[in-house]
Coordinates of C-alpha atoms and ligand atoms in Angstrom, one line a residue:
M1 CA 84.9 -5.9 -17.8
N2 CA 84.9 -2.5 -20.2
K3 CA 81.1 -0.9 -19.3
K4 CA 80.7 0.7 -22.4
Y5 CA 80.3 -3.1 -24.1
T6 CA 77.7 -4.6 -21.3
S7 CA 74.3 -5.1 -22.9
D8 CA 71.6 -4.0 -21.5
I9 CA 70.3 -7.1 -19.7
E10 CA 73.5 -7.4 -18.4
F11 CA 73.5 -3.7 -17.1
D12 CA 69.9 -4.2 -16.0
Q13 CA 71.5 -7.1 -13.9
Q14 CA 74.2 -5.2 -12.3
H15 CA 73.3 -2.0 -11.6
I16 CA 69.7 -2.0 -11.4
W17 CA 67.5 -3.1 -8.3
H18 CA 64.5 -4.8 -9.2
P19 CA 61.4 -5.6 -6.6
Y20 CA 62.6 -8.1 -3.9
T21 CA 65.7 -9.6 -5.8
S22 CA 69.0 -9.7 -4.7
M23 CA 71.9 -7.9 -6.5
T24 CA 74.8 -10.5 -6.8
Q25 CA 72.1 -13.5 -7.8
P26 CA 69.4 -11.5 -9.5
L27 CA 66.3 -13.6 -11.6
P28 CA 66.2 -12.8 -15.0
A29 CA 64.4 -9.7 -16.3
Y30 CA 62.7 -9.8 -19.4
K31 CA 62.7 -6.9 -21.7
V32 CA 59.2 -5.0 -22.6
V33 CA 59.6 -3.4 -25.5
K34 CA 55.5 -2.4 -26.2
A35 CA 52.4 -3.7 -24.2
N36 CA 48.7 -3.4 -26.4
G37 CA 45.6 -4.8 -24.6
V38 CA 46.2 -7.7 -23.2
R39 CA 49.4 -8.5 -25.1
I40 CA 53.1 -8.1 -23.8
T41 CA 55.9 -7.7 -26.9
L42 CA 59.1 -8.5 -25.7
E43 CA 62.4 -7.2 -27.2
S44 CA 62.4 -10.8 -28.5
G45 CA 59.3 -10.5 -30.3
E46 CA 57.4 -13.0 -28.3
Q47 CA 53.8 -11.8 -27.1
L48 CA 53.2 -12.8 -23.9
I49 CA 49.0 -12.9 -22.7
D50 CA 49.4 -10.8 -19.3
G51 CA 48.0 -13.1 -16.7
M52 CA 49.2 -10.4 -13.5
A53 CA 47.4 -6.8 -14.7
S54 CA 50.9 -6.1 -13.8
W55 CA 50.2 -6.6 -9.8
W56 CA 46.3 -5.7 -9.8
S57 CA 46.9 -2.3 -11.7
V58 CA 45.9 -2.6 -15.6
V59 CA 42.5 -3.5 -15.0
H60 CA 41.5 -2.1 -18.7
G61 CA 44.4 -3.3 -20.5
Y62 CA 47.9 -1.4 -21.9
N63 CA 47.8 1.2 -23.9
H64 CA 44.1 2.0 -23.6
Q65 CA 43.0 4.5 -26.1
A66 CA 40.6 6.4 -24.0
I67 CA 43.5 6.8 -21.5
N68 CA 46.1 7.7 -23.9
R69 CA 43.5 10.4 -24.9
A70 CA 42.9 11.8 -21.3
M71 CA 46.5 11.9 -20.7
H72 CA 47.4 13.3 -24.1
Q73 CA 45.0 16.3 -23.5
Q74 CA 46.0 16.7 -19.9
I75 CA 50.0 16.7 -20.5
D76 CA 49.2 19.9 -23.5
Q77 CA 47.5 21.7 -20.2
V78 CA 49.6 21.1 -17.8
S79 CA 51.6 17.7 -16.3
H80 CA 52.3 19.1 -12.8
V81 CA 51.8 21.7 -10.6
M82 CA 51.9 22.0 -6.5
F83 CA 48.9 21.2 -4.8
G84 CA 49.9 23.7 -1.7
G85 CA 47.9 26.8 -2.6
L86 CA 47.2 25.3 -5.6
T87 CA 44.1 23.3 -7.1
H88 CA 43.1 21.5 -10.3
Q89 CA 40.1 20.2 -12.5
P90 CA 41.6 16.7 -12.4
A91 CA 42.2 16.7 -8.7
I92 CA 38.9 18.2 -8.3
D93 CA 36.8 15.5 -11.0
L94 CA 38.7 12.7 -9.3
C95 CA 37.9 13.4 -5.8
R96 CA 33.9 14.3 -6.9
K97 CA 34.1 10.6 -8.2
L98 CA 35.8 8.9 -5.5
V99 CA 33.4 10.6 -2.8
A100 CA 30.0 9.6 -4.9
M101 CA 31.4 5.7 -5.5
T102 CA 32.2 5.1 -2.3
P103 CA 30.3 4.8 1.0
A104 CA 28.0 8.0 2.1
N105 CA 30.1 8.3 5.4
L106 CA 33.8 8.8 3.5
D107 CA 33.7 12.2 2.3
K108 CA 37.6 13.5 2.5
V109 CA 40.2 12.5 0.5
F110 CA 43.9 12.9 0.3
L111 CA 45.6 11.9 -2.5
A112 CA 48.7 10.0 -2.1
D113 CA 51.5 8.8 -4.5
S114 CA 51.6 5.2 -3.9
G115 CA 49.5 2.4 -1.7
S116 CA 52.5 2.8 0.7
V117 CA 51.9 6.3 1.7
A118 CA 48.5 5.7 1.6
V119 CA 48.8 3.3 4.3
E120 CA 50.9 5.7 5.9
V121 CA 48.5 8.4 5.9
A122 CA 46.0 6.0 7.1
I123 CA 47.8 5.5 9.9
K124 CA 49.1 9.0 10.8
M125 CA 45.4 10.2 10.5
A126 CA 44.1 7.8 13.0
I127 CA 47.0 8.9 15.4
Q128 CA 46.3 12.5 14.6
Y129 CA 42.5 12.1 15.3
W130 CA 43.2 10.7 18.7
H131 CA 45.7 13.0 20.2
S132 CA 43.5 15.8 18.7
K133 CA 40.8 14.2 21.2
G134 CA 43.5 14.2 24.1
K135 CA 43.8 10.5 23.7
A136 CA 47.5 10.6 22.5
Q137 CA 48.3 6.7 24.2
K138 CA 45.9 5.7 21.7
N139 CA 48.5 5.5 19.3
T140 CA 49.3 1.7 18.6
L141 CA 47.8 -0.6 15.6
M142 CA 46.0 -4.0 15.6
T143 CA 45.8 -6.4 12.7
V144 CA 45.7 -9.8 11.6
K145 CA 48.4 -12.0 10.5
G146 CA 49.2 -12.8 7.3
G147 CA 48.7 -9.4 5.7
Y148 CA 50.6 -7.1 3.5
H149 CA 50.2 -3.2 3.4
G150 CA 53.3 -1.8 2.0
D151 CA 56.5 -1.2 2.4
T152 CA 57.5 1.4 4.1
F153 CA 58.3 1.4 7.8
A154 CA 54.8 2.2 9.2
A155 CA 53.2 0.1 6.7
M156 CA 55.7 -2.7 7.2
S157 CA 54.8 -2.5 11.0
V158 CA 51.4 -3.8 10.5
C159 CA 52.4 -6.6 7.8
D160 CA 52.6 -10.3 8.6
P161 CA 55.7 -10.4 11.3
V162 CA 57.4 -13.8 9.9
N163 CA 57.1 -13.1 6.2
G164 CA 56.8 -9.2 6.5
M165 CA 60.4 -9.9 8.2
H166 CA 60.0 -8.0 11.6
Q167 CA 63.0 -9.5 12.5
L168 CA 65.7 -7.4 10.0
F169 CA 64.1 -4.6 11.2
Q170 CA 63.4 -4.4 14.7
G171 CA 64.1 -1.9 17.0
F172 CA 63.2 0.6 14.2
M173 CA 59.4 -0.4 13.7
A174 CA 56.7 0.2 15.8
K175 CA 55.3 -2.7 17.6
S176 CA 51.6 -3.5 16.7
V177 CA 49.5 -6.3 17.9
F178 CA 48.9 -9.1 15.7
A179 CA 45.6 -11.1 15.7
P180 CA 45.7 -14.7 14.6
Q181 CA 45.2 -15.0 10.8
P182 CA 41.8 -15.3 9.4
K183 CA 40.5 -19.2 9.0
S184 CA 37.1 -19.7 7.5
Q185 CA 37.4 -19.4 4.0
F186 CA 34.9 -17.4 2.0
H187 CA 32.9 -20.2 0.7
Q188 CA 33.1 -22.2 3.7
C189 CA 30.7 -21.8 6.7
W190 CA 31.1 -19.2 9.6
D191 CA 32.7 -20.5 12.7
H192 CA 31.2 -18.4 15.7
A193 CA 34.3 -19.3 17.9
E194 CA 37.0 -17.4 15.5
T195 CA 36.5 -14.0 16.3
E196 CA 36.7 -15.2 20.2
E197 CA 40.9 -14.4 20.3
L198 CA 40.3 -11.3 18.3
E199 CA 37.5 -10.4 20.6
Q200 CA 39.9 -10.9 23.9
L201 CA 42.9 -8.6 22.2
F202 CA 40.0 -5.7 21.7
A203 CA 39.2 -6.0 25.2
Q204 CA 43.3 -6.1 26.4
H205 CA 44.3 -3.6 24.6
H206 CA 41.7 -1.1 23.4
Q207 CA 43.3 1.9 25.4
H208 CA 46.0 1.9 23.4
L209 CA 44.7 0.9 19.9
A210 CA 44.4 4.2 17.1
A211 CA 43.3 1.5 14.6
F212 CA 42.6 -1.8 13.2
I213 CA 44.1 -2.1 9.9
I214 CA 43.0 -5.2 7.5
E215 CA 42.7 -5.7 4.2
P216 CA 39.2 -6.8 3.2
I217 CA 38.3 -10.3 2.3
V218 CA 41.5 -11.0 0.2
Q219 CA 45.0 -11.1 2.1
G220 CA 47.1 -10.6 -1.2
A221 CA 50.7 -10.4 -0.9
G222 CA 50.5 -12.2 1.8
G223 CA 49.3 -15.3 1.1
M224 CA 46.1 -14.8 -2.0
R225 CA 43.8 -16.1 1.0
F226 CA 39.8 -15.0 0.9
Y227 CA 38.5 -15.1 4.2
H228 CA 34.8 -15.1 5.5
P229 CA 32.8 -12.2 4.9
E230 CA 31.4 -12.3 8.8
Y231 CA 35.0 -12.0 10.2
L232 CA 34.8 -8.4 8.8
K233 CA 31.7 -7.6 9.9
Q234 CA 32.6 -8.9 13.4
C235 CA 35.7 -6.5 13.2
R236 CA 33.7 -3.6 12.6
L237 CA 31.7 -4.4 15.2
L238 CA 34.3 -5.0 17.7
C239 CA 35.8 -1.4 16.6
D240 CA 32.4 0.1 17.2
K241 CA 32.2 -1.7 20.8
Y242 CA 35.8 -0.5 21.4
D243 CA 36.0 2.6 20.2
V244 CA 38.9 2.0 17.8
L245 CA 38.9 3.2 14.3
L246 CA 38.3 0.7 11.1
I247 CA 41.1 1.2 8.5
A248 CA 40.1 -0.8 5.2
D249 CA 43.4 -1.2 2.7
E250 CA 41.6 -2.2 -0.5
I251 CA 44.4 -1.1 -2.4
A252 CA 45.1 -4.3 -4.2
T253 CA 41.0 -5.4 -3.8
G254 CA 39.4 -1.9 -5.0
F255 CA 37.6 -1.4 -8.1
G256 CA 35.8 -4.7 -8.9
R257 CA 38.7 -7.2 -8.6
T258 CA 36.7 -9.5 -5.9
G259 CA 33.0 -9.1 -7.4
K260 CA 32.1 -6.0 -5.6
L261 CA 33.2 -2.4 -6.4
F262 CA 35.1 -2.7 -2.7
A263 CA 35.4 -5.8 -1.3
F264 CA 34.2 -4.6 2.2
E265 CA 30.8 -4.4 0.3
H266 CA 30.9 -8.8 0.6
A267 CA 30.2 -7.5 4.8
E268 CA 28.4 -5.1 4.4
I269 CA 30.2 -2.7 6.0
S270 CA 31.6 0.5 5.9
P271 CA 34.9 1.9 7.2
D272 CA 36.0 5.0 9.0
I273 CA 38.9 4.8 6.7
L274 CA 39.9 3.8 3.6
C275 CA 42.9 3.1 1.3
L276 CA 42.7 2.8 -3.0
G277 CA 45.8 2.8 -5.2
K278 CA 46.8 0.3 -7.8
A279 CA 43.9 0.0 -10.3
L280 CA 43.2 3.7 -9.6
T281 CA 44.5 4.8 -13.0
G282 CA 44.2 1.6 -14.5
G283 CA 48.0 1.2 -14.4
Y284 CA 49.0 3.9 -16.0
L285 CA 51.1 6.2 -13.2
T286 CA 51.4 5.7 -9.5
L287 CA 48.6 7.0 -7.6
A288 CA 46.4 6.4 -4.4
A289 CA 44.5 8.2 -2.1
T290 CA 43.0 7.5 1.7
L291 CA 39.3 8.6 2.3
C292 CA 38.2 9.3 5.9
T293 CA 35.1 10.6 7.8
K294 CA 34.0 14.0 8.2
A295 CA 34.4 13.4 11.7
I296 CA 38.1 12.1 11.8
A297 CA 39.0 15.1 9.8
D298 CA 36.9 17.7 11.7
T299 CA 38.7 16.6 14.8
I300 CA 42.2 16.2 13.5
S301 CA 41.7 19.8 12.3
S302 CA 40.9 21.3 15.8
G303 CA 43.7 19.2 17.4
D304 CA 46.9 21.4 18.8
A305 CA 48.5 21.1 14.8
G306 CA 45.1 22.0 13.5
V307 CA 45.9 20.7 10.3
F308 CA 47.0 17.2 9.1
M309 CA 50.8 16.6 8.8
H310 CA 51.6 14.9 5.7
G311 CA 52.1 16.7 2.0
P312 CA 54.0 15.2 -0.9
T313 CA 55.7 17.1 -3.4
F314 CA 53.5 15.3 -6.1
M315 CA 50.4 15.5 -4.2
G316 CA 47.4 15.0 -6.9
N317 CA 49.2 14.6 -9.6
P318 CA 47.3 16.1 -12.5
L319 CA 48.5 14.0 -15.0
A320 CA 48.0 10.8 -12.7
C321 CA 44.4 12.2 -12.1
S322 CA 43.7 12.5 -15.7
A323 CA 44.8 8.8 -15.9
A324 CA 42.2 7.8 -12.8
N325 CA 39.5 9.9 -14.1
A326 CA 39.9 8.2 -17.4
S327 CA 40.2 4.7 -15.9
L328 CA 37.0 5.0 -13.3
S329 CA 34.9 6.3 -16.7
L330 CA 35.6 2.8 -18.3
L331 CA 34.8 1.1 -15.4
A332 CA 31.6 2.3 -15.6
E333 CA 31.2 2.4 -19.3
N334 CA 33.0 -1.7 -20.0
Q335 CA 30.0 -3.1 -16.9
W336 CA 33.2 -4.0 -14.8
Q337 CA 30.2 -6.1 -13.0
T338 CA 29.9 -8.4 -16.1
Q339 CA 33.4 -8.6 -17.0
I340 CA 34.2 -9.9 -13.5
I341 CA 31.9 -12.7 -13.7
D342 CA 32.4 -13.6 -17.1
I343 CA 36.1 -14.1 -15.7
E344 CA 35.3 -15.4 -12.8
T345 CA 33.0 -18.6 -14.4
C346 CA 36.1 -19.1 -16.5
L347 CA 38.4 -19.4 -13.8
Q348 CA 36.6 -22.4 -12.1
D349 CA 38.4 -24.5 -14.6
L350 CA 41.3 -24.3 -12.4
K351 CA 39.6 -26.9 -9.9
S352 CA 40.2 -29.3 -12.3
I353 CA 43.5 -29.6 -11.1
A354 CA 42.4 -29.5 -7.4
N355 CA 43.7 -33.1 -6.8
H356 CA 46.6 -33.1 -8.6
D357 CA 49.5 -34.5 -6.1
N358 CA 51.5 -31.5 -6.2
V359 CA 48.5 -29.0 -5.4
A360 CA 47.0 -28.2 -2.2
D361 CA 44.5 -26.3 -2.7
V362 CA 42.6 -24.1 -5.5
R363 CA 40.3 -21.1 -4.9
V364 CA 38.6 -18.4 -7.2
L365 CA 36.8 -15.2 -6.2
G366 CA 35.9 -12.7 -8.7
A367 CA 38.5 -11.8 -10.9
I368 CA 41.4 -14.0 -9.2
G369 CA 42.4 -17.3 -9.7
V370 CA 44.9 -18.8 -6.8
V371 CA 46.6 -22.4 -7.5
E372 CA 48.5 -23.2 -4.2
T373 CA 51.2 -25.7 -4.4
K374 CA 52.3 -28.3 -1.9
Q375 CA 56.0 -26.9 -2.5
S376 CA 57.4 -23.7 -3.3
V377 CA 58.2 -23.6 -7.0
N378 CA 61.2 -22.2 -8.9
T379 CA 60.6 -19.0 -9.9
A380 CA 62.8 -18.7 -12.4
A381 CA 62.4 -22.1 -13.9
I382 CA 58.6 -21.5 -14.0
Q383 CA 58.8 -18.2 -15.1
A384 CA 60.6 -19.8 -18.5
H385 CA 58.1 -22.1 -19.0
F386 CA 55.5 -19.5 -18.5
V387 CA 57.1 -17.4 -21.3
K388 CA 57.6 -20.1 -23.7
M389 CA 53.7 -20.6 -23.5
G390 CA 53.5 -17.2 -24.3
V391 CA 51.9 -16.1 -21.1
W392 CA 53.1 -13.8 -18.4
I393 CA 52.3 -15.0 -14.9
R394 CA 54.5 -14.4 -11.6
P395 CA 54.3 -17.2 -9.2
F396 CA 55.5 -16.3 -5.5
G397 CA 56.1 -19.0 -2.8
K398 CA 53.4 -21.9 -3.5
L399 CA 50.9 -19.3 -5.1
I400 CA 50.8 -19.5 -8.6
Y401 CA 47.9 -17.4 -9.6
I402 CA 46.2 -15.1 -11.9
M403 CA 44.4 -11.9 -12.3
P404 CA 44.1 -10.6 -15.6
P405 CA 43.0 -7.7 -17.1
Y406 CA 39.4 -7.2 -16.9
V407 CA 39.0 -7.0 -20.7
I408 CA 40.5 -10.1 -21.5
S409 CA 38.9 -12.4 -23.9
K410 CA 37.6 -16.2 -23.1
N411 CA 40.4 -17.5 -25.6
D412 CA 43.1 -15.7 -23.9
L413 CA 42.1 -16.3 -19.8
Q414 CA 41.6 -20.0 -21.1
Q415 CA 45.0 -20.3 -22.3
L416 CA 46.5 -18.8 -19.3
I417 CA 44.6 -21.6 -17.2
D418 CA 45.7 -24.1 -19.7
A419 CA 49.1 -23.0 -19.0
V420 CA 48.8 -23.2 -15.3
K421 CA 47.4 -26.6 -15.6
Q422 CA 50.2 -27.8 -17.3
V423 CA 53.1 -26.1 -15.5
V424 CA 52.2 -28.0 -12.4
Q425 CA 53.1 -31.3 -13.9
Y426 CA 56.7 -30.2 -14.7
P427 CA 59.4 -31.6 -12.5
D428 CA 62.0 -29.0 -12.7
I429 CA 59.6 -26.2 -11.3
W430 CA 59.9 -28.0 -7.8
N431 CA 63.8 -26.8 -7.1
Ligands
PLP501 C1 50.3 -3.3 -3.3 C2 49.9 -2.9 -2.1 C3 50.4 -1.8 -1.4 C4 51.1 -1.4 -1.6 O1 51.3 0.0 -2.8 P1 52.1 0.6 -3.6 O2 51.7 1.1 -4.5 O3 53.3 -0.9 -4.1 O4 53.1 1.1 -2.6 C5 49.2 -2.1 -0.1 N1 48.5 -2.6 0.3 C6 47.8 -3.7 -0.2 C7 47.1 -4.6 0.1 C8 48.4 -3.9 -1.3 O5 48.2 -4.8 -2.3

């Protein structure tokens, strides 16, 4: 075929990788021309109500005046400048905010360029910390099964060993220690026996463990499961008892999504290292942050290297920082707590299909609603139904879930919920 005559969609299918897709049998991609508030407009003119917040990130909706304004102002000052030897107001303002809004012990900030990189940075911090303490043998990570921490190699080494496809990259990837997946659900009773095996693993491996890394309360991309806060509390206690650092990966859960500003607050604990990302810029640009304690920073700085060994080209990008500053201001102005409670109340309606033949489980926490089906859904088929219904919801495997922008109205949210309730009845989505 003459390349000149391929349509945009054909070109996209033939030449552009999308997340986790095949280049020979790509799933259809819908072409977006603009987005406003919670509405995404396709090239065809169809408008879709957004149920995904573009993967946890667009919390204030698309094309938000306040964030636009902040970025326009910044673009006229300076869009980017190297962070080595230079600094600027947007980064200083942002780090002030992050230090103020996180627990008191977390007061050193590393600005990274994506969630996965923030996880890499957290892991490097943990390893450099022990190295500087003369305990270089503490260079292994422990985590729980069913987790997701990103797609780069160190992050992948702590993703679920089966779903994370460790097999494929065996020999190239660090070997982590995996504890069983947390069992007790958020709203169920806590089973004291649950952390016995976890403690055994700490006892067995602690001499080699640099850090224990976990997604607080919500295991996101690894299965959209909500575990009991007591589990996280026990993780904190075991990390203290066995002298292992605790890394909280709040990249998905941070900034209010679960009903607390940070999900670890459900367990009334504080991590030693904290990863933030996704909603940080309100979904405008890629930016992430890794925070750590003074003790960790001081120890790293007193080690052989004397410096922390990381420094991306686009570190602390001013434009991204200005979006983050505007987004964090909106979070406070919009009273995110009320927004989340209102969404959580509406999402309870999903439970009306809990006993449906095709449904295994329905669960709701904060502004996250999950319908777990008994069989995997046909993503292309279900996607087409959703688009026809005027909603943007993208299921994976057995999970149909909604995590809308916080600014969604009751009516729009009800349309998302109704679409999910309807679609589980359609035979063609079950392959
Ligand atoms: C999305 C995600 C990441 C990776 O972030 P990217 O910006 O996609 O690299 C890491 N951890 C968790 C918990 C996430 O949800």
